Amino acid sequence: MNIACNYHERTKHYYNRYAKSLGYLDWAHKPHPYRSYEDAPRLFLPLDGEFSLRYNELFANKEPNVMDVRSIGSFFRYALGLAAVKKFGSESWELRVNASSGNLHPSEAYCIVPGSIVSKEDATLFHYHSYLHALEELYAYEALSLPGESFVVVLSSIIYKEMWKYGERCYRYCALDFGHAYRALEVAANLHGWHLQALDLSEQECGHLVGLDQKERFEQAELEGADIAVLVSRHMPKNVKSDILRNVKVETFQAFANRLCSYYQKYEIVEQMDASTKASVVSVTQMQQSQKSSEAKATDVILRRRSAQAFDMENSKMALDELMELLNGVQMENPQIDFILYIHNVSGLLPGVYLYKRSSMTLRLKEEFLYDEVASGLFVLALGDVRVLAKNFSCMQDIAADSAFALSMIAGCEDALSEPVRYKERLFEAGRIGQQLYLDATSLGYSATGIGCFYDDAIHNFLGLELPSRQVVYNFTVGKALRDARLQTLPPYGHLKR
Ligand SMILES: Cc1cc2nc3c(=O)[nH]c(=O)nc-3n(C[C@H](O)[C@H](O)[C@H](O)COP(=O)(O)O)c2cc1C
C-alpha cells in the first residue's frame, strides 16, 4: 500500500480507539510557540498600516499598493501576525490571524526581499517573527534578481509542534494548517491588491532556497520542512519563471534556530510521510472571486476571526442566503473536495444531511439517500435531527451539534494512492477552504471552528463512501459563539513599545 494511504488508514480515529499518541498532554514539554533566530539582526516592522477597504471589496481587483517595508509589514501582520491576546487569571496567550490546530502554529514564513526595498545591496532572506512583528535577517544572495516589483515567501512546517499533542495524526494537522496559512497569505495579498502565485519548485528546492536544508542549524527533532514558495507581485506577472530560483542555494550561514522543546516523542510513520513528498511540487489552483455581502472593515474581519469554543444553540440560526454565500465563497478551479452538511438550523432548509457538490468527481453514496436538489449544487440526502450524529462524528464535540450547521470535507484520493503529494494537496485544499470559511462566517456575524478530530470510518460507513478513494479530511462547524465571560480579550502587540 502507498505510504499516504497507509498513513491515513493508520491515523484514523475510532469510537473505541484513537490514532496513536501519548494519550495525554505532556504540559511540561509543550513546545515554545515561536521560532526565532536569536543571533540574527532584526528589522522591526511598523504596526500602523490602516486600511479602509470593506470586506465586500477585499476579493475584487484593485489598484495595487506600493511595495515597501511598511506594506510588506502589514502583509505579514494580516496574514500570520497576532490577532488578539486571551487572558484567564494570570495566564495569557496569543491568537494569530491564521487558525491553527491546538493554537500550536507549525507554519513558519521566510521571505526573500529585493535589496532595493530593504536598503541593502542584495536580495535578502528573512524569517518572519510574528510575536515581535519583525523580520529576522538571515542571508544576502549575490546576484539574485527577482522579477519586477515582487518578493518571495516560503512557507514551512515544524511538524514536531503538532506531534507533541496529536501523535501520529499530526501530519494531517500540519498539512491542514499549511492550507490555512496559505489562504491567509492570499487574503493579505488581496488587501494590497497584490498577486500571489505558487512557484513550480519541489519542497526540497524550496528548502534549498531558504537554507532549511542546513540541518545543523536546527535541533534534530525540530527540523523544518519547506512546503511551498510563492511569488508576491505588485503587478500580475506575465509568466512566472520558477527557473531563476530553482538552483539558488543559500551558502552556510550562522543564525541558529531556537530550541522549542526539551524532550521529544517520536513517531516514525510521520517522518516517512513527510519524507515522501520532498521531491514533489505542491500544486495550487486559483480560488474564485465571489460576491460578499459584508460591509465591515476587511482588517476588522481578519483580526476578529476566532474559533468558537462553544455555540449558542438557541441563537445559531442562519438564513439560506448566508449559507449559500459561505458555500459559494470557497469555489476554486479543479476542486477535489465535496461537502457533506449536517444542517441543524438554517431557515428554508429542513434539518438533515445534505451534499454540496464542488468537484466533478463521482461521489457514490448510499442508494437510499434522496438526492433532491434544493438549491444550486445542494442536495438533500436524508431528513431528521442530526445534531447527535454530527457530534458523534466529531469526536463527541458539542460544537458540531450546537452550531447552525457542521460539515465534513470529502476528498477524492485516487491519485493519492499512487502519489503522496496529492494526499497532502487534499489536506491543503481543506485547510485553505477552512480559513476562507472562518473569514466569511466572521464577516456575516457568525463564528466557526475547524474540527480535525473526527471518527473517519464512522462517517464513511454512514455515507457508504467508496474507500480508500474517497476520504473525509476535515470537519468544520459554523454558528453563533457563546462567549466565555471568564476570558478577557486584549488587543495584540501590547508587549511591543513602538
Ligand atoms: C486544522 C485544525 C483543526 C482543529 N481541530 C479542532 C477540534 O477538533 N476541536 C476544536 O475545538 N478546535 C479545533 N480547531 C480550532 C483550534 O483549536 C483554534 O484554531 C486554535 O485554538 C486557535 O484559535 P483561533 O482559531 O481562535 O485563532 C482546529 C483548528 C484547525 C486549524
Coordinates of C-alpha atoms and ligand atoms in Angstrom, one line a residue:
M1 CA 0.0 0.0 0.0
N2 CA 1.2 3.5 -0.8
I3 CA 2.6 5.4 2.2
A4 CA -0.1 8.1 2.1
C5 CA -2.9 5.5 2.1
N6 CA -1.2 3.5 4.8
Y7 CA -0.6 6.7 6.9
H8 CA -4.2 7.9 6.5
E9 CA -5.6 4.4 7.4
R10 CA -3.4 4.1 10.4
T11 CA -4.2 7.5 11.8
K12 CA -8.0 7.2 11.8
H13 CA -9.8 7.8 15.0
Y14 CA -12.4 5.2 16.0
Y15 CA -15.1 5.3 18.8
N16 CA -13.1 2.8 20.8
R17 CA -9.5 3.7 19.7
Y18 CA -7.8 6.9 18.8
A19 CA -4.8 7.2 16.5
K20 CA -1.5 6.6 18.3
S21 CA -0.3 9.3 20.6
L22 CA 0.9 9.7 24.1
G23 CA -2.8 9.6 25.2
Y24 CA -2.4 12.7 27.5
L25 CA -1.0 16.2 27.2
D26 CA 2.6 16.4 28.4
W27 CA 2.3 20.0 29.5
A28 CA 5.9 20.1 30.9
H29 CA 7.2 19.6 27.4
K30 CA 4.8 21.7 25.4
P31 CA 6.8 23.3 22.5
H32 CA 7.6 27.0 22.7
P33 CA 5.1 28.9 20.4
Y34 CA 7.7 30.9 18.5
R35 CA 10.5 30.0 16.1
S36 CA 13.3 32.6 16.4
Y37 CA 16.9 33.2 15.3
E38 CA 18.4 34.9 18.3
D39 CA 21.7 35.8 16.5
A40 CA 20.0 37.4 13.5
P41 CA 19.7 41.2 13.2
R42 CA 16.0 42.2 13.3
L43 CA 14.1 44.6 11.2
F44 CA 11.2 45.7 13.3
L45 CA 8.1 46.3 11.2
P46 CA 5.7 49.1 11.7
L47 CA 2.3 48.3 13.1
D48 CA 0.4 51.3 11.9
G49 CA -0.9 50.3 8.4
E50 CA -4.5 51.5 8.0
F51 CA -6.9 50.0 5.5
S52 CA -10.4 51.5 4.9
L53 CA -11.2 48.6 2.5
R54 CA -14.5 46.9 3.2
Y55 CA -14.8 43.1 3.3
N56 CA -17.1 43.1 0.1
E57 CA -14.2 44.8 -1.7
L58 CA -11.4 42.6 -0.4
F59 CA -11.5 40.0 -3.1
A60 CA -12.2 42.3 -6.1
N61 CA -9.4 43.6 -8.4
K62 CA -8.0 46.9 -7.2
E63 CA -5.1 49.4 -7.7
P64 CA -2.0 47.8 -6.1
N65 CA -0.3 49.4 -3.1
V66 CA 3.4 50.3 -3.3
M67 CA 5.7 47.5 -2.1
D68 CA 7.9 48.8 0.7
V69 CA 8.8 47.8 4.2
R70 CA 5.6 49.2 5.6
S71 CA 3.3 47.4 3.2
I72 CA 5.3 44.1 3.4
G73 CA 4.9 44.5 7.2
S74 CA 1.2 44.8 7.0
F75 CA 1.1 41.9 4.5
F76 CA 2.7 39.7 7.2
R77 CA 0.6 41.2 10.0
Y78 CA -2.7 40.5 8.4
A79 CA -1.6 37.0 7.2
L80 CA 0.4 35.4 10.0
G81 CA 0.6 38.1 12.7
L82 CA -1.1 38.2 16.1
A83 CA -4.8 38.9 16.2
A84 CA -5.6 39.1 19.9
V85 CA -4.3 38.2 23.4
K86 CA -6.5 36.0 25.6
K87 CA -6.2 36.3 29.4
F88 CA -7.5 33.9 32.0
G89 CA -6.4 34.8 35.5
S90 CA -2.7 35.1 35.5
E91 CA -2.4 33.1 32.2
S92 CA -2.3 34.7 28.8
W93 CA -1.7 33.5 25.3
E94 CA -1.7 35.0 21.8
L95 CA -4.0 34.1 18.9
R96 CA -3.0 34.6 15.4
V97 CA -4.7 35.7 12.1
N98 CA -4.3 32.1 10.7
A99 CA -6.2 29.4 12.5
S100 CA -4.0 26.5 13.7
S101 CA -4.9 23.2 15.4
G102 CA -4.4 23.5 19.1
N103 CA -3.1 27.0 18.6
L104 CA 0.3 25.3 18.1
H105 CA 1.2 27.0 14.8
P106 CA 3.6 24.7 12.9
S107 CA 3.7 27.1 9.9
E108 CA 6.6 29.4 9.5
A109 CA 7.3 32.0 6.8
Y110 CA 10.6 33.1 5.2
C111 CA 10.8 35.8 2.6
I112 CA 13.3 36.9 0.0
V113 CA 13.0 40.7 -0.5
P114 CA 14.8 42.7 -3.2
G115 CA 17.7 44.7 -1.7
S116 CA 16.2 48.0 -3.0
I117 CA 13.2 47.6 -0.7
V118 CA 15.2 47.0 2.5
S119 CA 18.1 49.3 1.7
K120 CA 20.6 46.6 1.1
E121 CA 22.8 45.7 -1.8
D122 CA 21.4 42.3 -2.4
A123 CA 18.2 40.4 -2.2
T124 CA 17.9 39.4 1.4
L125 CA 16.5 36.4 3.2
F126 CA 14.4 37.0 6.3
H127 CA 12.3 34.9 8.8
Y128 CA 9.0 36.5 9.9
H129 CA 8.7 36.5 13.7
S130 CA 5.1 37.0 14.4
Y131 CA 5.4 37.8 18.2
L132 CA 7.9 40.6 17.6
H133 CA 6.4 41.5 14.2
A134 CA 9.9 41.6 12.9
L135 CA 11.9 40.2 10.0
E136 CA 15.0 38.3 11.2
E137 CA 17.8 38.9 8.6
L138 CA 19.4 35.6 7.7
Y139 CA 21.3 35.8 4.4
A140 CA 22.2 38.0 1.4
Y141 CA 22.0 36.4 -2.0
E142 CA 24.6 37.5 -4.5
A143 CA 23.3 38.3 -8.0
L144 CA 19.7 37.2 -7.4
S145 CA 17.3 39.5 -9.1
L146 CA 13.5 39.0 -8.6
P147 CA 11.1 39.8 -11.4
G148 CA 9.5 43.3 -11.3
E149 CA 8.2 44.6 -8.0
S150 CA 7.9 41.3 -6.1
F151 CA 9.2 39.2 -3.2
V152 CA 9.2 35.5 -2.5
V153 CA 7.6 33.8 0.5
V154 CA 8.4 30.3 1.5
L155 CA 6.0 28.5 4.0
S156 CA 7.4 25.7 6.1
S157 CA 6.2 23.4 8.8
I158 CA 7.8 22.4 12.1
I159 CA 6.0 19.1 12.4
Y160 CA 7.1 18.4 16.0
K161 CA 5.0 21.3 17.3
E162 CA 1.9 19.3 16.4
M163 CA 3.4 15.9 17.2
W164 CA 3.6 16.8 20.8
K165 CA -0.2 16.9 21.0
Y166 CA -1.5 14.8 18.2
G167 CA 1.0 12.0 17.9
E168 CA 0.8 10.1 14.6
R169 CA -2.2 12.1 13.3
C170 CA -0.1 15.3 13.5
Y171 CA 0.9 15.2 9.8
R172 CA -2.7 15.7 8.9
Y173 CA -3.0 18.7 11.2
C174 CA 0.2 20.3 9.8
A175 CA -1.0 20.0 6.2
L176 CA -4.4 21.4 7.1
D177 CA -2.6 24.3 8.9
F178 CA -0.5 24.8 5.9
G179 CA -3.7 25.4 3.9
H180 CA -4.9 27.9 6.5
A181 CA -1.6 29.8 6.4
Y182 CA -1.5 29.8 2.6
R183 CA -5.1 31.2 2.4
A184 CA -4.1 33.8 5.0
L185 CA -1.3 34.9 2.7
E186 CA -3.6 35.1 -0.3
V187 CA -6.1 37.2 1.7
A188 CA -3.3 39.6 2.9
A189 CA -2.1 40.0 -0.7
N190 CA -5.7 40.9 -1.7
L191 CA -5.6 43.6 0.9
H192 CA -2.9 45.3 -1.0
G193 CA -4.2 44.5 -4.5
W194 CA -1.1 42.2 -5.0
H195 CA -0.9 38.9 -6.8
L196 CA 0.3 35.7 -5.2
Q197 CA 1.4 32.8 -7.3
A198 CA 2.8 29.5 -6.3
L199 CA 6.2 28.7 -7.9
D200 CA 6.8 25.4 -9.6
L201 CA 9.5 24.2 -7.1
S202 CA 9.7 21.0 -5.2
E203 CA 9.6 21.1 -1.4
Q204 CA 13.3 20.2 -1.5
E205 CA 14.1 23.1 -3.9
C206 CA 12.1 25.5 -1.7
G207 CA 14.1 24.3 1.3
H208 CA 17.5 24.9 -0.5
L209 CA 16.2 28.3 -1.5
V210 CA 15.9 29.5 2.1
G211 CA 18.5 27.3 3.8
L212 CA 16.2 24.9 5.6
D213 CA 18.4 22.0 4.4
Q214 CA 21.2 23.1 6.7
K215 CA 20.2 20.7 9.3
E216 CA 23.0 21.5 11.7
R217 CA 21.2 24.9 12.5
F218 CA 18.2 23.1 14.0
E219 CA 17.5 20.8 16.9
Q220 CA 17.2 17.4 15.1
A221 CA 13.7 16.7 16.2
E222 CA 12.6 20.2 15.3
L223 CA 13.6 20.2 11.7
E224 CA 11.5 22.5 9.5
G225 CA 10.4 21.3 6.1
A226 CA 9.6 23.7 3.3
D227 CA 6.0 23.3 1.9
I228 CA 5.8 25.8 -0.9
A229 CA 7.3 29.0 -2.4
V230 CA 5.1 31.8 -3.7
L231 CA 5.9 35.0 -5.6
V232 CA 4.0 38.0 -4.3
S233 CA 4.0 40.7 -7.1
R234 CA 2.6 44.2 -7.3
H235 CA 1.5 43.7 -10.9
M236 CA 0.3 40.4 -12.4
P237 CA 3.5 38.8 -13.7
K238 CA 3.2 37.8 -17.4
N239 CA 4.9 34.5 -16.8
V240 CA 6.4 33.4 -13.6
K241 CA 9.8 31.7 -14.2
S242 CA 10.5 29.5 -11.3
D243 CA 13.8 28.5 -13.0
I244 CA 15.6 31.6 -11.8
L245 CA 15.1 30.3 -8.3
R246 CA 15.4 26.6 -8.9
N247 CA 19.2 26.4 -8.4
V248 CA 19.5 29.1 -5.9
K249 CA 21.1 27.8 -2.8
V250 CA 21.9 29.5 0.5
E251 CA 25.5 29.1 1.5
T252 CA 26.1 28.2 5.1
F253 CA 25.1 31.0 7.5
Q254 CA 25.3 31.3 11.2
A255 CA 21.9 32.0 12.6
F256 CA 20.7 29.1 14.6
A257 CA 17.1 28.3 15.1
N258 CA 16.0 28.4 18.8
R259 CA 15.2 25.2 20.6
L260 CA 11.4 24.8 21.1
C261 CA 11.3 21.6 23.3
S262 CA 13.5 19.8 25.7
Y263 CA 12.0 16.3 25.3
Y264 CA 10.5 14.5 22.2
Q265 CA 8.1 11.7 21.4
K266 CA 9.0 10.2 18.1
Y267 CA 6.6 8.7 15.5
E268 CA 8.4 7.1 12.6
I269 CA 5.4 7.0 10.3
V270 CA 5.1 10.8 10.4
E271 CA 8.8 11.1 9.3
Q272 CA 8.2 8.6 6.4
M273 CA 5.1 10.5 5.4
D274 CA 6.9 13.8 5.5
A275 CA 9.9 12.5 3.5
S276 CA 7.6 11.0 0.8
T277 CA 6.7 14.4 -0.7
K278 CA 10.1 16.1 -0.6
A279 CA 10.8 15.7 -4.3
S280 CA 7.3 16.8 -5.4
V281 CA 5.8 20.2 -6.1
V282 CA 2.6 21.1 -4.2
S283 CA 0.3 22.4 -6.9
V284 CA -2.3 25.1 -6.3
T285 CA -5.3 26.2 -8.2
Q286 CA -6.9 29.6 -8.2
M287 CA -9.7 30.3 -5.7
Q288 CA -12.5 32.1 -7.5
Q289 CA -13.8 35.6 -6.6
S290 CA -17.3 35.5 -5.2
Q291 CA -19.8 38.1 -4.0
K292 CA -19.5 39.0 -0.4
S293 CA -22.3 41.0 1.3
S294 CA -20.5 42.3 4.4
E295 CA -19.5 46.0 4.5
A296 CA -17.5 45.5 7.7
K297 CA -13.9 46.8 7.5
A298 CA -11.8 44.0 6.0
T299 CA -9.0 44.2 8.6
D300 CA -11.6 44.0 11.4
V301 CA -12.9 40.8 10.0
I302 CA -9.4 39.4 9.6
L303 CA -8.5 40.3 13.2
R304 CA -11.8 39.2 14.7
R305 CA -11.7 35.7 13.1
R306 CA -11.8 33.4 16.1
S307 CA -12.6 29.7 16.8
A308 CA -15.7 29.3 18.9
Q309 CA -15.2 27.1 22.0
A310 CA -19.0 26.6 22.3
F311 CA -22.0 27.7 20.3
D312 CA -25.3 29.2 21.5
M313 CA -27.7 26.6 20.1
E314 CA -30.8 28.7 20.5
N315 CA -29.3 31.6 18.5
S316 CA -27.3 29.7 16.0
K317 CA -29.8 30.3 13.2
M318 CA -28.7 31.1 9.7
A319 CA -30.5 32.3 6.6
L320 CA -30.3 30.1 3.5
D321 CA -28.7 33.1 1.6
E322 CA -26.0 33.2 4.2
L323 CA -25.3 29.5 3.9
M324 CA -25.1 29.8 0.1
E325 CA -22.7 32.8 0.4
L326 CA -20.4 30.6 2.6
L327 CA -20.6 27.7 0.1
N328 CA -20.1 29.9 -3.0
G329 CA -17.2 31.7 -1.2
V330 CA -14.9 28.7 -1.4
Q331 CA -15.2 27.8 -5.1
M332 CA -11.9 27.1 -6.9
E333 CA -10.5 25.8 -10.2
N334 CA -10.5 22.0 -10.3
P335 CA -11.7 21.4 -6.7
Q336 CA -11.1 17.9 -5.3
I337 CA -13.4 18.2 -2.3
D338 CA -17.2 17.9 -1.8
F339 CA -19.1 18.8 1.4
I340 CA -21.5 16.7 3.4
L341 CA -23.5 19.2 5.5
Y342 CA -25.3 18.4 8.8
I343 CA -27.9 21.1 8.7
H344 CA -29.3 22.0 12.2
N345 CA -30.7 25.5 12.0
V346 CA -30.8 27.1 8.5
S347 CA -34.1 28.9 7.6
G348 CA -35.6 27.5 4.5
L349 CA -33.9 24.1 4.9
L350 CA -35.3 21.2 6.9
P351 CA -32.7 19.7 9.3
G352 CA -30.9 16.8 7.8
V353 CA -27.8 15.6 5.9
Y354 CA -27.1 17.4 2.6
L355 CA -24.5 17.1 -0.1
Y356 CA -22.9 20.2 -1.6
K357 CA -21.1 19.3 -4.8
R358 CA -18.0 21.3 -5.6
S359 CA -15.9 18.9 -7.6
S360 CA -16.6 17.0 -10.8
M361 CA -15.6 13.7 -9.2
T362 CA -18.2 10.9 -8.9
L363 CA -19.3 10.5 -5.4
R364 CA -21.2 7.3 -4.9
L365 CA -23.2 7.3 -1.6
K366 CA -25.9 5.0 -0.2
E367 CA -28.7 4.4 -2.7
E368 CA -31.4 5.0 -0.2
F369 CA -30.4 8.7 0.1
L370 CA -32.9 11.2 -1.5
Y371 CA -30.6 13.3 -3.8
D372 CA -33.2 16.1 -4.2
E373 CA -31.6 19.4 -5.3
V374 CA -32.9 22.1 -3.0
A375 CA -30.5 25.0 -4.0
S376 CA -27.8 25.3 -6.6
G377 CA -25.4 22.3 -6.1
L378 CA -27.1 21.5 -2.7
F379 CA -28.8 18.1 -2.5
V380 CA -30.8 16.8 0.5
L381 CA -29.7 13.2 1.3
A382 CA -31.7 12.4 4.5
L383 CA -34.0 14.5 6.7
G384 CA -34.2 14.5 10.5
D385 CA -32.4 15.9 13.6
V386 CA -28.7 15.2 13.0
R387 CA -27.2 17.1 15.9
V388 CA -26.2 13.9 17.8
L389 CA -24.9 12.4 14.6
A390 CA -22.7 15.4 13.9
K391 CA -21.5 15.5 17.4
N392 CA -20.7 11.8 17.5
F393 CA -18.8 12.0 14.2
S394 CA -16.7 14.9 15.5
C395 CA -15.2 13.0 18.5
M396 CA -18.3 13.9 20.6
Q397 CA -17.6 17.6 20.5
D398 CA -20.7 19.7 21.3
I399 CA -19.7 22.4 18.8
A400 CA -20.7 20.1 15.9
A401 CA -24.3 19.8 17.4
D402 CA -25.0 23.3 18.7
S403 CA -24.0 25.1 15.6
A404 CA -26.2 26.2 12.7
F405 CA -24.5 23.5 10.6
A406 CA -21.5 21.3 10.6
L407 CA -19.8 19.8 7.6
S408 CA -17.4 17.0 6.5
M409 CA -15.0 17.6 3.6
I410 CA -14.8 14.5 1.4
A411 CA -11.7 14.4 -0.8
G412 CA -11.1 12.3 -3.9
C413 CA -7.9 10.3 -3.1
E414 CA -7.5 8.0 -6.1
D415 CA -4.3 9.8 -7.2
A416 CA -3.1 10.0 -3.6
L417 CA -2.9 6.2 -3.7
S418 CA 0.0 6.5 -6.1
E419 CA 1.4 9.9 -5.3
P420 CA 1.7 11.1 -1.7
V421 CA 1.9 14.8 -2.6
R422 CA -1.7 14.5 -3.9
Y423 CA -2.8 13.4 -0.5
K424 CA -1.0 16.4 1.0
E425 CA -2.8 18.6 -1.5
R426 CA -6.2 17.4 -0.4
L427 CA -5.4 18.3 3.2
F428 CA -4.0 21.6 1.9
E429 CA -7.2 22.4 -0.1
A430 CA -9.3 21.6 3.0
G431 CA -7.2 24.0 5.1
R432 CA -7.5 26.7 2.5
I433 CA -11.3 26.3 2.4
G434 CA -11.3 26.3 6.2
Q435 CA -9.5 29.7 6.5
Q436 CA -11.9 31.3 4.0
L437 CA -15.0 29.8 5.7
Y438 CA -13.8 31.2 9.0
L439 CA -13.4 34.7 7.4
D440 CA -16.7 34.6 5.6
A441 CA -18.6 33.4 8.6
T442 CA -17.0 36.2 10.7
S443 CA -18.0 38.8 8.1
L444 CA -21.6 37.6 8.5
G445 CA -21.6 37.8 12.3
Y446 CA -21.0 34.1 12.9
S447 CA -18.1 32.2 14.3
A448 CA -16.6 28.9 13.1
T449 CA -14.4 26.1 14.4
G450 CA -12.2 23.7 12.3
I451 CA -12.5 20.2 13.6
G452 CA -9.6 17.9 13.0
C453 CA -10.8 15.3 15.4
F454 CA -13.4 13.1 13.8
Y455 CA -14.2 9.4 13.6
D456 CA -13.2 8.8 10.0
D457 CA -14.8 5.4 9.2
A458 CA -18.0 6.2 11.2
I459 CA -18.6 9.0 8.7
H460 CA -17.6 6.8 5.7
N461 CA -19.9 3.9 6.9
F462 CA -22.8 6.3 7.4
L463 CA -22.4 7.7 3.9
G464 CA -21.5 4.4 2.2
L465 CA -18.4 6.0 0.7
E466 CA -16.1 4.1 -1.5
L467 CA -12.8 3.5 0.3
P468 CA -10.0 4.2 0.0
S469 CA -10.5 6.5 -3.0
R470 CA -12.9 8.9 -1.0
Q471 CA -11.9 10.0 2.5
V472 CA -13.0 12.7 5.0
V473 CA -10.1 15.0 5.5
Y474 CA -11.6 17.8 7.7
N475 CA -14.8 18.7 9.6
F476 CA -16.0 22.2 10.2
T477 CA -18.8 24.0 12.0
V478 CA -20.4 27.4 12.0
G479 CA -22.8 29.1 14.4
K480 CA -23.2 31.9 17.0
A481 CA -20.4 31.7 19.5
L482 CA -21.0 31.6 23.2
R483 CA -18.5 33.8 24.9
D484 CA -16.7 32.6 28.0
A485 CA -17.1 35.6 30.4
R486 CA -14.0 34.4 32.4
L487 CA -11.8 35.1 29.4
Q488 CA -10.6 38.6 28.7
T489 CA -9.7 39.6 25.1
L490 CA -6.9 42.2 24.7
P491 CA -5.5 43.8 21.6
P492 CA -2.4 42.2 20.2
Y493 CA 1.2 43.6 20.4
G494 CA 0.7 45.4 23.7
H495 CA 4.2 43.9 24.6
L496 CA 5.8 46.0 21.8
K497 CA 6.9 49.5 22.6
R498 CA 6.6 51.1 19.2
Ligands
LIG1 C1 -6.8 22.0 11.3 C2 -7.5 22.4 12.6 C3 -8.1 21.5 13.4 C4 -8.8 21.9 14.5 N1 -9.5 21.0 15.3 C5 -10.2 21.4 16.3 C6 -11.0 20.5 17.0 O1 -11.1 19.3 16.7 N2 -11.7 21.0 18.1 C7 -11.7 22.3 18.5 O2 -12.4 22.7 19.4 N3 -11.0 23.2 17.8 C8 -10.2 22.8 16.7 N4 -9.5 23.7 16.0 C9 -9.5 25.1 16.4 C10 -8.2 25.5 17.0 O3 -8.1 24.9 18.3 C11 -8.0 27.0 17.0 O4 -7.8 27.4 15.7 C12 -6.8 27.4 17.9 O5 -7.0 27.2 19.2 C13 -6.5 28.9 17.6 O6 -7.6 29.7 18.0 P1 -8.2 30.7 16.9 O7 -8.7 29.9 15.8 O8 -9.3 31.4 17.6 O9 -7.1 31.6 16.5 C14 -8.8 23.3 14.9 C15 -8.2 24.2 14.0 C16 -7.6 23.8 12.9 C17 -6.9 24.8 12.0

